[in-house]
């Protein structure tokens, strides 16, 4: 089995076991899908405040994605029933939107995926509800820095382990921990494709990064220990020690010179505070 496959002629719609090396059509498709996803997060910014329910935010996300002519692909994915995952405070990821009302001081991640012509734009950001304790703000800042340091390490000729290492190093420098139970992933016509992108690792290890690779980086960083558990709803992942957790996610493509971010905020709302 080859580690890589050139999919420039025609991209398979399935996992093949190899890391796909995409061509310009894929980059074009990912730009369009990534833009819809990022615009949807931009549009959510003014709606995230105390008193709103996570279900209302999800309704807005679904409608915005559909209004943009894209598909809210999380609906129906492995039986999931919502357009977004909304993960509040000690929820690490895959929080299910519903009746939960946001309160002053909460931090939350909204993660959504918009599909355009089959291409998956997958992105998430943190949001702060009103005045948030400094301890929580610091976690959010460092988690954003972890994502961007990971992206800086995503250069052709580098290795996948360089990305994980850059993230882990920064998180641990601040005495935070990196969640190990969830990974970034190849993305494109397939939602969750090869390779797994670990958010920890050793430099110079793992597959070589080559132009045409398209994947997400989506570190989950905890104030406390890295352990997570899944609640009885079979989706919601929470920190075992109930410490706060934060996450940011971009979909990126490796170019000849570095990485292109497909899910950049058109409004420049990359990280809180958004005011
Ligand atoms: N968007 C998530 C990721 O970053 C996956 C969510 S799957 C869902 O890979 F079904 F929970 F929506
Ligand atoms: Co993802
Ligand atoms: Co996501």
PDB file of C-alpha atoms and ligand atoms in Angstrom:
ATOM      1  CA  UNK A   1       0.000   0.000   0.000  1.00  0.00           C
ATOM      2  CA  UNK A   2       1.347   3.423  -0.969  1.00  0.00           C
ATOM      3  CA  UNK A   3       1.443   6.124   1.670  1.00  0.00           C
ATOM      4  CA  UNK A   4       0.378   8.770  -0.873  1.00  0.00           C
ATOM      5  CA  UNK A   5      -1.871   8.798  -3.932  1.00  0.00           C
ATOM      6  CA  UNK A   6      -2.015  11.562  -6.584  1.00  0.00           C
ATOM      7  CA  UNK A   7      -5.715  12.388  -6.929  1.00  0.00           C
ATOM      8  CA  UNK A   8      -5.275  15.302  -9.339  1.00  0.00           C
ATOM      9  CA  UNK A   9      -7.026  13.416 -12.201  1.00  0.00           C
ATOM     10  CA  UNK A  10     -10.156  12.472 -10.186  1.00  0.00           C
ATOM     11  CA  UNK A  11     -10.560  12.602  -6.426  1.00  0.00           C
ATOM     12  CA  UNK A  12     -12.011   9.402  -4.924  1.00  0.00           C
ATOM     13  CA  UNK A  13     -15.042   9.981  -2.686  1.00  0.00           C
ATOM     14  CA  UNK A  14     -13.905   7.377  -0.188  1.00  0.00           C
ATOM     15  CA  UNK A  15     -11.035   6.674   2.164  1.00  0.00           C
ATOM     16  CA  UNK A  16      -8.426   4.693   0.251  1.00  0.00           C
ATOM     17  CA  UNK A  17      -5.893   4.118   3.030  1.00  0.00           C
ATOM     18  CA  UNK A  18      -3.459   6.538   1.367  1.00  0.00           C
ATOM     19  CA  UNK A  19      -2.928  10.270   1.942  1.00  0.00           C
ATOM     20  CA  UNK A  20      -4.464  12.110  -1.029  1.00  0.00           C
ATOM     21  CA  UNK A  21      -2.350  14.670  -2.909  1.00  0.00           C
ATOM     22  CA  UNK A  22      -4.915  17.082  -4.340  1.00  0.00           C
ATOM     23  CA  UNK A  23      -4.739  19.418  -7.324  1.00  0.00           C
ATOM     24  CA  UNK A  24      -5.973  22.963  -8.015  1.00  0.00           C
ATOM     25  CA  UNK A  25      -9.646  21.932  -8.366  1.00  0.00           C
ATOM     26  CA  UNK A  26      -9.608  20.626  -4.817  1.00  0.00           C
ATOM     27  CA  UNK A  27      -8.019  23.832  -3.528  1.00  0.00           C
ATOM     28  CA  UNK A  28     -10.697  25.824  -5.347  1.00  0.00           C
ATOM     29  CA  UNK A  29     -13.480  23.685  -3.892  1.00  0.00           C
ATOM     30  CA  UNK A  30     -12.003  23.886  -0.379  1.00  0.00           C
ATOM     31  CA  UNK A  31     -11.765  27.691  -0.663  1.00  0.00           C
ATOM     32  CA  UNK A  32     -15.471  27.915  -1.478  1.00  0.00           C
ATOM     33  CA  UNK A  33     -16.556  25.466   1.248  1.00  0.00           C
ATOM     34  CA  UNK A  34     -14.186  26.950   3.821  1.00  0.00           C
ATOM     35  CA  UNK A  35     -15.510  30.435   3.131  1.00  0.00           C
ATOM     36  CA  UNK A  36     -19.119  29.405   3.818  1.00  0.00           C
ATOM     37  CA  UNK A  37     -18.120  27.738   7.074  1.00  0.00           C
ATOM     38  CA  UNK A  38     -16.038  30.735   8.201  1.00  0.00           C
ATOM     39  CA  UNK A  39     -18.764  33.227   7.221  1.00  0.00           C
ATOM     40  CA  UNK A  40     -21.248  31.231   9.272  1.00  0.00           C
ATOM     41  CA  UNK A  41     -19.005  31.520  12.347  1.00  0.00           C
ATOM     42  CA  UNK A  42     -18.597  35.253  11.625  1.00  0.00           C
ATOM     43  CA  UNK A  43     -22.386  35.643  11.511  1.00  0.00           C
ATOM     44  CA  UNK A  44     -22.743  33.823  14.853  1.00  0.00           C
ATOM     45  CA  UNK A  45     -20.469  36.272  16.689  1.00  0.00           C
ATOM     46  CA  UNK A  46     -23.155  38.859  17.581  1.00  0.00           C
ATOM     47  CA  UNK A  47     -25.620  36.127  18.577  1.00  0.00           C
ATOM     48  CA  UNK A  48     -23.461  34.518  21.249  1.00  0.00           C
ATOM     49  CA  UNK A  49     -24.570  36.147  24.517  1.00  0.00           C
ATOM     50  CA  UNK A  50     -26.036  35.328  27.904  1.00  0.00           C
ATOM     51  CA  UNK A  51     -29.624  34.067  27.682  1.00  0.00           C
ATOM     52  CA  UNK A  52     -29.383  32.461  24.240  1.00  0.00           C
ATOM     53  CA  UNK A  53     -29.687  28.666  23.972  1.00  0.00           C
ATOM     54  CA  UNK A  54     -27.192  26.504  22.143  1.00  0.00           C
ATOM     55  CA  UNK A  55     -30.134  25.121  20.127  1.00  0.00           C
ATOM     56  CA  UNK A  56     -30.939  28.620  18.837  1.00  0.00           C
ATOM     57  CA  UNK A  57     -27.321  29.085  17.746  1.00  0.00           C
ATOM     58  CA  UNK A  58     -27.434  25.742  15.943  1.00  0.00           C
ATOM     59  CA  UNK A  59     -30.701  26.668  14.190  1.00  0.00           C
ATOM     60  CA  UNK A  60     -29.038  29.859  12.949  1.00  0.00           C
ATOM     61  CA  UNK A  61     -25.946  27.943  11.782  1.00  0.00           C
ATOM     62  CA  UNK A  62     -28.025  25.415   9.855  1.00  0.00           C
ATOM     63  CA  UNK A  63     -30.094  28.130   8.166  1.00  0.00           C
ATOM     64  CA  UNK A  64     -27.011  30.195   7.273  1.00  0.00           C
ATOM     65  CA  UNK A  65     -25.245  27.216   5.699  1.00  0.00           C
ATOM     66  CA  UNK A  66     -28.343  26.288   3.690  1.00  0.00           C
ATOM     67  CA  UNK A  67     -28.937  29.941   2.665  1.00  0.00           C
ATOM     68  CA  UNK A  68     -25.372  30.002   1.300  1.00  0.00           C
ATOM     69  CA  UNK A  69     -26.259  27.063  -0.967  1.00  0.00           C
ATOM     70  CA  UNK A  70     -24.144  24.635   1.067  1.00  0.00           C
ATOM     71  CA  UNK A  71     -24.985  21.439   2.945  1.00  0.00           C
ATOM     72  CA  UNK A  72     -24.832  21.254   6.793  1.00  0.00           C
ATOM     73  CA  UNK A  73     -23.268  17.833   6.549  1.00  0.00           C
ATOM     74  CA  UNK A  74     -23.084  17.104  10.296  1.00  0.00           C
ATOM     75  CA  UNK A  75     -26.843  16.446  10.141  1.00  0.00           C
ATOM     76  CA  UNK A  76     -27.084  12.697   9.612  1.00  0.00           C
ATOM     77  CA  UNK A  77     -23.353  12.115  10.087  1.00  0.00           C
ATOM     78  CA  UNK A  78     -23.081   8.867  12.107  1.00  0.00           C
ATOM     79  CA  UNK A  79     -26.568   9.577  13.435  1.00  0.00           C
ATOM     80  CA  UNK A  80     -25.743  13.117  14.634  1.00  0.00           C
ATOM     81  CA  UNK A  81     -28.791  15.396  14.306  1.00  0.00           C
ATOM     82  CA  UNK A  82     -27.432  18.971  14.336  1.00  0.00           C
ATOM     83  CA  UNK A  83     -25.497  21.326  12.044  1.00  0.00           C
ATOM     84  CA  UNK A  84     -22.953  22.240  14.704  1.00  0.00           C
ATOM     85  CA  UNK A  85     -21.295  20.936  17.818  1.00  0.00           C
ATOM     86  CA  UNK A  86     -21.436  23.448  20.673  1.00  0.00           C
ATOM     87  CA  UNK A  87     -19.086  22.615  23.527  1.00  0.00           C
ATOM     88  CA  UNK A  88     -19.402  24.762  26.661  1.00  0.00           C
ATOM     89  CA  UNK A  89     -16.774  25.082  29.444  1.00  0.00           C
ATOM     90  CA  UNK A  90     -15.594  21.579  30.433  1.00  0.00           C
ATOM     91  CA  UNK A  91     -17.082  20.018  27.285  1.00  0.00           C
ATOM     92  CA  UNK A  92     -14.097  19.109  25.084  1.00  0.00           C
ATOM     93  CA  UNK A  93     -15.943  18.553  21.799  1.00  0.00           C
ATOM     94  CA  UNK A  94     -19.116  17.149  20.204  1.00  0.00           C
ATOM     95  CA  UNK A  95     -21.416  19.044  22.587  1.00  0.00           C
ATOM     96  CA  UNK A  96     -24.999  18.608  21.369  1.00  0.00           C
ATOM     97  CA  UNK A  97     -26.924  21.882  20.873  1.00  0.00           C
ATOM     98  CA  UNK A  98     -30.249  22.071  22.689  1.00  0.00           C
ATOM     99  CA  UNK A  99     -31.989  23.733  25.601  1.00  0.00           C
ATOM    100  CA  UNK A 100     -28.822  24.774  27.434  1.00  0.00           C
ATOM    101  CA  UNK A 101     -28.833  28.537  28.039  1.00  0.00           C
ATOM    102  CA  UNK A 102     -25.518  30.403  27.924  1.00  0.00           C
ATOM    103  CA  UNK A 103     -24.490  32.341  31.043  1.00  0.00           C
ATOM    104  CA  UNK A 104     -22.123  35.238  31.614  1.00  0.00           C
ATOM    105  CA  UNK A 105     -18.592  33.830  32.013  1.00  0.00           C
ATOM    106  CA  UNK A 106     -19.083  30.743  29.820  1.00  0.00           C
ATOM    107  CA  UNK A 107     -16.572  29.858  27.110  1.00  0.00           C
ATOM    108  CA  UNK A 108     -17.742  27.769  24.185  1.00  0.00           C
ATOM    109  CA  UNK A 109     -16.599  26.235  20.935  1.00  0.00           C
ATOM    110  CA  UNK A 110     -18.833  26.186  17.871  1.00  0.00           C
ATOM    111  CA  UNK A 111     -17.696  23.628  15.287  1.00  0.00           C
ATOM    112  CA  UNK A 112     -19.446  23.371  11.934  1.00  0.00           C
ATOM    113  CA  UNK A 113     -18.899  21.945   8.484  1.00  0.00           C
ATOM    114  CA  UNK A 114     -20.320  23.291   5.217  1.00  0.00           C
ATOM    115  CA  UNK A 115     -20.178  21.197   2.052  1.00  0.00           C
ATOM    116  CA  UNK A 116     -19.976  22.898  -1.360  1.00  0.00           C
ATOM    117  CA  UNK A 117     -19.849  20.701  -4.479  1.00  0.00           C
ATOM    118  CA  UNK A 118     -18.795  17.822  -2.237  1.00  0.00           C
ATOM    119  CA  UNK A 119     -15.918  19.709  -0.569  1.00  0.00           C
ATOM    120  CA  UNK A 120     -15.981  19.904   3.250  1.00  0.00           C
ATOM    121  CA  UNK A 121     -15.097  23.186   4.984  1.00  0.00           C
ATOM    122  CA  UNK A 122     -14.589  22.204   8.653  1.00  0.00           C
ATOM    123  CA  UNK A 123     -13.804  24.889  11.227  1.00  0.00           C
ATOM    124  CA  UNK A 124     -14.376  25.921  14.817  1.00  0.00           C
ATOM    125  CA  UNK A 125     -13.716  28.888  17.068  1.00  0.00           C
ATOM    126  CA  UNK A 126     -14.079  29.768  20.721  1.00  0.00           C
ATOM    127  CA  UNK A 127     -16.580  32.372  21.915  1.00  0.00           C
ATOM    128  CA  UNK A 128     -16.723  34.199  25.263  1.00  0.00           C
ATOM    129  CA  UNK A 129     -20.027  35.067  26.945  1.00  0.00           C
ATOM    130  CA  UNK A 130     -19.727  38.553  28.469  1.00  0.00           C
ATOM    131  CA  UNK A 131     -16.961  39.002  31.025  1.00  0.00           C
ATOM    132  CA  UNK A 132     -15.000  35.775  31.382  1.00  0.00           C
ATOM    133  CA  UNK A 133     -12.506  34.912  34.171  1.00  0.00           C
ATOM    134  CA  UNK A 134      -8.888  35.648  33.218  1.00  0.00           C
ATOM    135  CA  UNK A 135      -8.022  31.957  33.693  1.00  0.00           C
ATOM    136  CA  UNK A 136     -10.497  31.002  30.949  1.00  0.00           C
ATOM    137  CA  UNK A 137      -9.407  33.834  28.636  1.00  0.00           C
ATOM    138  CA  UNK A 138      -5.783  32.706  28.934  1.00  0.00           C
ATOM    139  CA  UNK A 139      -6.741  29.139  27.981  1.00  0.00           C
ATOM    140  CA  UNK A 140      -8.587  30.410  24.905  1.00  0.00           C
ATOM    141  CA  UNK A 141      -5.636  32.607  23.863  1.00  0.00           C
ATOM    142  CA  UNK A 142      -3.097  29.823  24.259  1.00  0.00           C
ATOM    143  CA  UNK A 143      -5.314  27.354  22.379  1.00  0.00           C
ATOM    144  CA  UNK A 144      -5.560  29.776  19.453  1.00  0.00           C
ATOM    145  CA  UNK A 145      -1.780  30.191  19.528  1.00  0.00           C
ATOM    146  CA  UNK A 146      -1.447  26.377  19.518  1.00  0.00           C
ATOM    147  CA  UNK A 147      -3.534  26.148  16.332  1.00  0.00           C
ATOM    148  CA  UNK A 148      -1.543  28.883  14.590  1.00  0.00           C
ATOM    149  CA  UNK A 149       1.823  27.423  15.671  1.00  0.00           C
ATOM    150  CA  UNK A 150       0.636  24.084  14.287  1.00  0.00           C
ATOM    151  CA  UNK A 151      -0.224  25.766  10.986  1.00  0.00           C
ATOM    152  CA  UNK A 152       3.194  27.496  10.900  1.00  0.00           C
ATOM    153  CA  UNK A 153       4.782  24.047  11.174  1.00  0.00           C
ATOM    154  CA  UNK A 154       2.701  22.810   8.223  1.00  0.00           C
ATOM    155  CA  UNK A 155       5.261  23.317   5.445  1.00  0.00           C
ATOM    156  CA  UNK A 156       6.265  21.069   2.542  1.00  0.00           C
ATOM    157  CA  UNK A 157       9.212  18.890   3.484  1.00  0.00           C
ATOM    158  CA  UNK A 158       8.243  18.992   7.163  1.00  0.00           C
ATOM    159  CA  UNK A 159       6.657  16.062   8.965  1.00  0.00           C
ATOM    160  CA  UNK A 160       3.246  15.561  10.507  1.00  0.00           C
ATOM    161  CA  UNK A 161       4.923  15.146  13.911  1.00  0.00           C
ATOM    162  CA  UNK A 162       6.311  18.701  13.641  1.00  0.00           C
ATOM    163  CA  UNK A 163       2.745  20.017  13.804  1.00  0.00           C
ATOM    164  CA  UNK A 164       1.828  17.992  16.876  1.00  0.00           C
ATOM    165  CA  UNK A 165       5.086  18.910  18.543  1.00  0.00           C
ATOM    166  CA  UNK A 166       4.604  22.655  18.009  1.00  0.00           C
ATOM    167  CA  UNK A 167       1.139  22.433  19.565  1.00  0.00           C
ATOM    168  CA  UNK A 168       2.144  20.247  22.510  1.00  0.00           C
ATOM    169  CA  UNK A 169       5.207  22.354  23.302  1.00  0.00           C
ATOM    170  CA  UNK A 170       3.201  25.567  23.510  1.00  0.00           C
ATOM    171  CA  UNK A 171       0.352  24.017  25.531  1.00  0.00           C
ATOM    172  CA  UNK A 172       2.681  22.381  28.024  1.00  0.00           C
ATOM    173  CA  UNK A 173       4.791  25.545  28.363  1.00  0.00           C
ATOM    174  CA  UNK A 174       1.624  27.043  29.868  1.00  0.00           C
ATOM    175  CA  UNK A 175       1.079  23.901  31.985  1.00  0.00           C
ATOM    176  CA  UNK A 176      -1.993  22.917  30.000  1.00  0.00           C
ATOM    177  CA  UNK A 177      -2.562  19.437  28.565  1.00  0.00           C
ATOM    178  CA  UNK A 178      -3.322  18.232  25.040  1.00  0.00           C
ATOM    179  CA  UNK A 179      -6.341  15.954  24.537  1.00  0.00           C
ATOM    180  CA  UNK A 180      -5.205  12.704  22.888  1.00  0.00           C
ATOM    181  CA  UNK A 181      -8.539  11.032  22.198  1.00  0.00           C
ATOM    182  CA  UNK A 182      -9.439  13.215  19.204  1.00  0.00           C
ATOM    183  CA  UNK A 183      -7.341  14.164  16.189  1.00  0.00           C
ATOM    184  CA  UNK A 184      -7.349  16.439  13.169  1.00  0.00           C
ATOM    185  CA  UNK A 185      -7.905  14.643   9.872  1.00  0.00           C
ATOM    186  CA  UNK A 186      -7.521  14.663   6.156  1.00  0.00           C
ATOM    187  CA  UNK A 187     -10.503  16.462   4.597  1.00  0.00           C
ATOM    188  CA  UNK A 188     -11.817  17.112   1.091  1.00  0.00           C
ATOM    189  CA  UNK A 189     -14.550  15.143  -0.645  1.00  0.00           C
ATOM    190  CA  UNK A 190     -14.202  12.809   2.353  1.00  0.00           C
ATOM    191  CA  UNK A 191     -15.098  14.386   5.723  1.00  0.00           C
ATOM    192  CA  UNK A 192     -12.690  12.369   7.876  1.00  0.00           C
ATOM    193  CA  UNK A 193      -9.843  11.076   5.723  1.00  0.00           C
ATOM    194  CA  UNK A 194      -6.227  10.005   6.128  1.00  0.00           C
ATOM    195  CA  UNK A 195      -4.027  11.091   7.780  1.00  0.00           C
ATOM    196  CA  UNK A 196      -4.813  11.389  11.498  1.00  0.00           C
ATOM    197  CA  UNK A 197      -3.321  14.683  12.672  1.00  0.00           C
ATOM    198  CA  UNK A 198      -2.201  14.277  16.281  1.00  0.00           C
ATOM    199  CA  UNK A 199      -1.912  17.408  18.380  1.00  0.00           C
ATOM    200  CA  UNK A 200       1.180  16.085  20.180  1.00  0.00           C
ATOM    201  CA  UNK A 201       4.288  14.397  18.861  1.00  0.00           C
ATOM    202  CA  UNK A 202       7.980  14.429  18.177  1.00  0.00           C
ATOM    203  CA  UNK A 203       9.644  16.613  15.552  1.00  0.00           C
ATOM    204  CA  UNK A 204      10.874  14.842  12.439  1.00  0.00           C
ATOM    205  CA  UNK A 205       8.453  11.925  12.862  1.00  0.00           C
ATOM    206  CA  UNK A 206       5.419  10.829  10.873  1.00  0.00           C
ATOM    207  CA  UNK A 207       4.604  11.196   7.183  1.00  0.00           C
ATOM    208  CA  UNK A 208       6.297  13.935   5.158  1.00  0.00           C
ATOM    209  CA  UNK A 209       4.132  16.965   4.392  1.00  0.00           C
ATOM    210  CA  UNK A 210       3.729  17.339   0.636  1.00  0.00           C
ATOM    211  CA  UNK A 211       2.039  19.958  -1.544  1.00  0.00           C
ATOM    212  CA  UNK A 212      -1.558  18.916  -2.197  1.00  0.00           C
ATOM    213  CA  UNK A 213      -2.231  17.452   1.247  1.00  0.00           C
ATOM    214  CA  UNK A 214      -5.433  18.861   2.742  1.00  0.00           C
ATOM    215  CA  UNK A 215      -6.282  18.340   6.410  1.00  0.00           C
ATOM    216  CA  UNK A 216      -7.597  19.941   9.571  1.00  0.00           C
ATOM    217  CA  UNK A 217      -5.708  20.978  12.671  1.00  0.00           C
ATOM    218  CA  UNK A 218      -8.025  21.203  15.676  1.00  0.00           C
ATOM    219  CA  UNK A 219      -6.227  21.076  19.026  1.00  0.00           C
ATOM    220  CA  UNK A 220      -8.268  20.554  22.194  1.00  0.00           C
ATOM    221  CA  UNK A 221      -6.392  21.942  25.204  1.00  0.00           C
ATOM    222  CA  UNK A 222      -7.353  21.414  28.874  1.00  0.00           C
ATOM    223  CA  UNK A 223      -6.413  23.449  31.952  1.00  0.00           C
ATOM    224  CA  UNK A 224      -6.245  20.198  33.931  1.00  0.00           C
ATOM    225  CA  UNK A 225      -5.507  16.615  32.956  1.00  0.00           C
ATOM    226  CA  UNK A 226      -5.905  15.376  29.356  1.00  0.00           C
ATOM    227  CA  UNK A 227      -8.416  12.603  30.124  1.00  0.00           C
ATOM    228  CA  UNK A 228     -11.894  12.759  28.614  1.00  0.00           C
ATOM    229  CA  UNK A 229     -15.064  10.713  28.994  1.00  0.00           C
ATOM    230  CA  UNK A 230     -18.073  10.382  26.732  1.00  0.00           C
ATOM    231  CA  UNK A 231     -21.506  11.038  28.259  1.00  0.00           C
ATOM    232  CA  UNK A 232     -24.501   8.698  27.932  1.00  0.00           C
ATOM    233  CA  UNK A 233     -25.693  10.561  24.820  1.00  0.00           C
ATOM    234  CA  UNK A 234     -22.708   8.846  23.083  1.00  0.00           C
ATOM    235  CA  UNK A 235     -21.410  12.181  21.720  1.00  0.00           C
ATOM    236  CA  UNK A 236     -20.569  14.748  24.393  1.00  0.00           C
ATOM    237  CA  UNK A 237     -16.898  14.509  25.394  1.00  0.00           C
ATOM    238  CA  UNK A 238     -16.038  16.155  28.722  1.00  0.00           C
ATOM    239  CA  UNK A 239     -12.853  16.481  30.742  1.00  0.00           C
ATOM    240  CA  UNK A 240     -12.731  13.741  33.399  1.00  0.00           C
ATOM    241  CA  UNK A 241     -11.533  16.266  35.979  1.00  0.00           C
ATOM    242  CA  UNK A 242     -14.163  18.812  34.819  1.00  0.00           C
ATOM    243  CA  UNK A 243     -11.426  21.353  34.039  1.00  0.00           C
ATOM    244  CA  UNK A 244     -12.056  23.897  31.273  1.00  0.00           C
ATOM    245  CA  UNK A 245     -11.235  22.894  27.692  1.00  0.00           C
ATOM    246  CA  UNK A 246     -10.811  24.981  24.527  1.00  0.00           C
ATOM    247  CA  UNK A 247     -10.463  24.245  20.805  1.00  0.00           C
ATOM    248  CA  UNK A 248      -9.945  26.023  17.487  1.00  0.00           C
ATOM    249  CA  UNK A 249     -10.005  24.341  14.059  1.00  0.00           C
ATOM    250  CA  UNK A 250      -8.949  25.297  10.538  1.00  0.00           C
ATOM    251  CA  UNK A 251      -9.024  23.321   7.288  1.00  0.00           C
ATOM    252  CA  UNK A 252      -5.720  23.883   5.462  1.00  0.00           C
ATOM    253  CA  UNK A 253      -3.888  22.784   2.321  1.00  0.00           C
ATOM    254  CA  UNK A 254      -0.128  22.322   1.905  1.00  0.00           C
ATOM    255  CA  UNK A 255       1.223  24.494  -0.927  1.00  0.00           C
ATOM    256  CA  UNK A 256       4.694  24.696  -2.516  1.00  0.00           C
ATOM    257  CA  UNK A 257       5.715  27.255   0.117  1.00  0.00           C
ATOM    258  CA  UNK A 258       3.617  26.686   3.239  1.00  0.00           C
ATOM    259  CA  UNK A 259      -0.054  26.256   4.071  1.00  0.00           C
ATOM    260  CA  UNK A 260      -3.208  27.900   2.769  1.00  0.00           C
ATOM    261  CA  UNK A 261      -5.970  28.360   5.362  1.00  0.00           C
ATOM    262  CA  UNK A 262      -9.338  27.684   3.726  1.00  0.00           C
ATOM    263  CA  UNK A 263     -11.446  28.681   6.749  1.00  0.00           C
ATOM    264  CA  UNK A 264     -10.016  32.154   7.509  1.00  0.00           C
ATOM    265  CA  UNK A 265     -12.570  34.616   8.876  1.00  0.00           C
ATOM    266  CA  UNK A 266     -13.536  37.025   6.067  1.00  0.00           C
ATOM    267  CA  UNK A 267     -14.420  39.588   8.757  1.00  0.00           C
ATOM    268  CA  UNK A 268     -11.130  39.163  10.653  1.00  0.00           C
ATOM    269  CA  UNK A 269     -12.946  37.579  13.623  1.00  0.00           C
ATOM    270  CA  UNK A 270     -10.249  34.983  14.203  1.00  0.00           C
ATOM    271  CA  UNK A 271     -10.240  34.903  17.985  1.00  0.00           C
ATOM    272  CA  UNK A 272     -12.085  36.502  20.889  1.00  0.00           C
ATOM    273  CA  UNK A 273     -12.686  39.141  22.089  1.00  0.00           C
ATOM    274  CA  UNK A 274     -14.704  39.866  18.941  1.00  0.00           C
ATOM    275  CA  UNK A 275     -15.764  43.363  20.063  1.00  0.00           C
TER     276      UNK A 275
HETATM  277  N1  LIG B   1     -16.523  18.876  12.973  1.00  0.00           N
HETATM  278  C1  LIG B   1     -16.032  17.781  13.782  1.00  0.00           C
HETATM  279  C2  LIG B   1     -14.562  17.664  13.399  1.00  0.00           C
HETATM  280  O1  LIG B   1     -13.875  18.619  13.559  1.00  0.00           O
HETATM  281  C3  LIG B   1     -16.791  16.527  13.586  1.00  0.00           C
HETATM  282  C4  LIG B   1     -18.198  16.632  14.064  1.00  0.00           C
HETATM  283  S1  LIG B   1     -19.035  15.193  13.699  1.00  0.00           S
HETATM  284  C5  LIG B   1     -20.569  15.473  14.327  1.00  0.00           C
HETATM  285  O2  LIG B   1     -14.063  16.738  12.834  1.00  0.00           O
HETATM  286  F1  LIG B   1     -21.299  14.511  13.882  1.00  0.00           F
HETATM  287  F2  LIG B   1     -20.481  15.479  15.660  1.00  0.00           F
HETATM  288  F3  LIG B   1     -21.023  16.646  13.941  1.00  0.00           F
HETATM  289 CO1  LIG B   2     -12.483  18.372  11.941  1.00  0.00          CO
HETATM  290 CO1  LIG B   3     -14.908  20.405  13.054  1.00  0.00          CO
END
